[in-house]
Structure formats: C-alpha cells, structure tokens
CSV table of C-alpha atoms in Angstrom, one decimal:
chain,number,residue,atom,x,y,z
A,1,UNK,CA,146.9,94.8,114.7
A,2,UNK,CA,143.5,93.9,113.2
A,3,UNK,CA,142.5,91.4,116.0
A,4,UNK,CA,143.5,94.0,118.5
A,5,UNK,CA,141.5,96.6,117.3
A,6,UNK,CA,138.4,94.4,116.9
A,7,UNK,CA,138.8,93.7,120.2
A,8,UNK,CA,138.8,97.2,121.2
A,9,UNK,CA,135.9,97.9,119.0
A,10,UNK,CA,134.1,94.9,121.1
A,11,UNK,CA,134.9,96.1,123.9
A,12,UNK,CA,133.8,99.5,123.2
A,13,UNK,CA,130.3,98.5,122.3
A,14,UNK,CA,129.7,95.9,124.5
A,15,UNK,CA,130.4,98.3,128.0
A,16,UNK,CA,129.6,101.1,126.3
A,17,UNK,CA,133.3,102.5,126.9
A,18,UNK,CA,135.2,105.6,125.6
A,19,UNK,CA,138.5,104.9,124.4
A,20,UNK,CA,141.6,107.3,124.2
A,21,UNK,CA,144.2,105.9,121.5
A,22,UNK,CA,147.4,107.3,120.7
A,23,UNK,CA,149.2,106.4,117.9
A,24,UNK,CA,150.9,107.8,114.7
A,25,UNK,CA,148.8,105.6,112.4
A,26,UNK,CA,146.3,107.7,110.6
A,27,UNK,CA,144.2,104.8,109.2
A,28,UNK,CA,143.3,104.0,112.7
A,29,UNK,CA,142.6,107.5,113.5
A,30,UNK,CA,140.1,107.1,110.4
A,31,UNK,CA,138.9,103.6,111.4
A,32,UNK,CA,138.4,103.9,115.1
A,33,UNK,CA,138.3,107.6,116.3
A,34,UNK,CA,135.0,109.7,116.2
A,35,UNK,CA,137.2,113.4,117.7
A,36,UNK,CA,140.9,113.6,116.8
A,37,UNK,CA,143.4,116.0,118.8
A,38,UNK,CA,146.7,116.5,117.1
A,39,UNK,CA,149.6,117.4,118.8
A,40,UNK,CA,153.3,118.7,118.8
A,41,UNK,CA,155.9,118.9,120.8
A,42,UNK,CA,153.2,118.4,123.8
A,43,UNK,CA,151.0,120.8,122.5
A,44,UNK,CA,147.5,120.8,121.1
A,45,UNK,CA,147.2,121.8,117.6
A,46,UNK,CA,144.1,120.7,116.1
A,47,UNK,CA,140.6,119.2,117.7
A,48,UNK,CA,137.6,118.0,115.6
A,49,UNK,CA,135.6,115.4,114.8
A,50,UNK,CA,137.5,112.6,112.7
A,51,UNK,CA,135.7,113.3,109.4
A,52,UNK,CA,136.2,117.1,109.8
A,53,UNK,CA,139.2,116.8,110.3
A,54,UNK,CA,140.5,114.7,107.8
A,55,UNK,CA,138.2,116.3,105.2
A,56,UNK,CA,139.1,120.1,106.1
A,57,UNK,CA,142.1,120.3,108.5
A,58,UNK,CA,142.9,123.6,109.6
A,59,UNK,CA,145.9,123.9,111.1
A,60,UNK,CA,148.9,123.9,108.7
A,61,UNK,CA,151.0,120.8,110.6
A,62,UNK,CA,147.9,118.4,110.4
A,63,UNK,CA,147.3,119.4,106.7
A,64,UNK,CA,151.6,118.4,106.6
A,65,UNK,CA,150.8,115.2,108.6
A,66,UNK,CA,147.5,114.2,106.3
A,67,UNK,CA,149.8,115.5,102.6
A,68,UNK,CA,152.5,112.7,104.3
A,69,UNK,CA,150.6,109.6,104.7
A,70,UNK,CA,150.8,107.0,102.2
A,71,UNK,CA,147.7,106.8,100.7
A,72,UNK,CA,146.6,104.2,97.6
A,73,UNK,CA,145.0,106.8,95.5
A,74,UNK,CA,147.8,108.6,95.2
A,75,UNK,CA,151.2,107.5,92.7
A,76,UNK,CA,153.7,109.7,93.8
A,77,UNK,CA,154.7,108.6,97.3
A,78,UNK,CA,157.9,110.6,97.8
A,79,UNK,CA,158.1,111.5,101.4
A,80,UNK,CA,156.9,114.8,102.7
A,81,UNK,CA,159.3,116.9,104.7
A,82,UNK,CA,157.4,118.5,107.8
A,83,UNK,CA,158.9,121.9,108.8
A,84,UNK,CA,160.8,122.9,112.0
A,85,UNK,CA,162.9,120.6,114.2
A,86,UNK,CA,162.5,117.3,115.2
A,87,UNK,CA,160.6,116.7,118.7
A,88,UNK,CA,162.5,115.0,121.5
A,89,UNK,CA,160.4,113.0,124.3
C-alpha cells in the first residue's frame, strides 16, 4: 500500500494531476486527500477540506466514522457501533 500510494503522490506532482480516491481507510484520507466527501448509502453527507474535517466534523455520521477509527493515542479500542441499518451495494 505504501509503494502504491507513493506512486500516486508521483504521479500527482509530476503531471500536475487531480486524484479522486475512494476508500474506507481514514489514514489515507489524512495522508493523501486535500477535500474529503463522506458518504452514505449513496448520499453526500459531509464536504470540507481534509484538515477541517477531521478537526471539526459536522455531520453526526462522520463524527461516528472519525470516534471508530483506531487510533494510537487512544487505549480503549472497543469498537464503535454506528447507528441505523447496514448499507447494501
């Protein structure tokens, strides 16, 4: 995965490219993104910069998605229960 994303930084700044990345891996969102959508159930929930929105999230399931993640700061890594149903693709 790190090779891969070098390579996508790279090539980012060598053509000067934009790059849309979708994944469920926040510490890529943090590494690589500069704007971050989050979505639902194929719906837009949150958009904003990367740092604002992992400093100050505003919409209650992104602030569930952020409290989830593991992070190393943090002892207590129970898992987080997010609320509602499941999404189905």
């Amino acid at each position: 995965q790190a090779q891969i994303l070098d390579l996508l930084r790279r090539l980012r700044a060598e053509h000067n490219m934009g790059l849309l990345l979708i994944t469920h891996d926040l510490g890529v969102v943090a590494e690589m993104a500069d704007h971050v959508v989050v979505m639902r159930a194929g719906q837009v929930l949150e958009s904003a910069p990367v740092r604002q929105l992992f400093g100050q999230p505003e919409h209650p399931y992104t602030r569930a998605l952020l409290a989830a993640a593991p992070r190393l700061d943090r002892q207590d890594q129970r898992q987080t229960e997010l609320a509602g149903e499941p999404t189905h693709a």
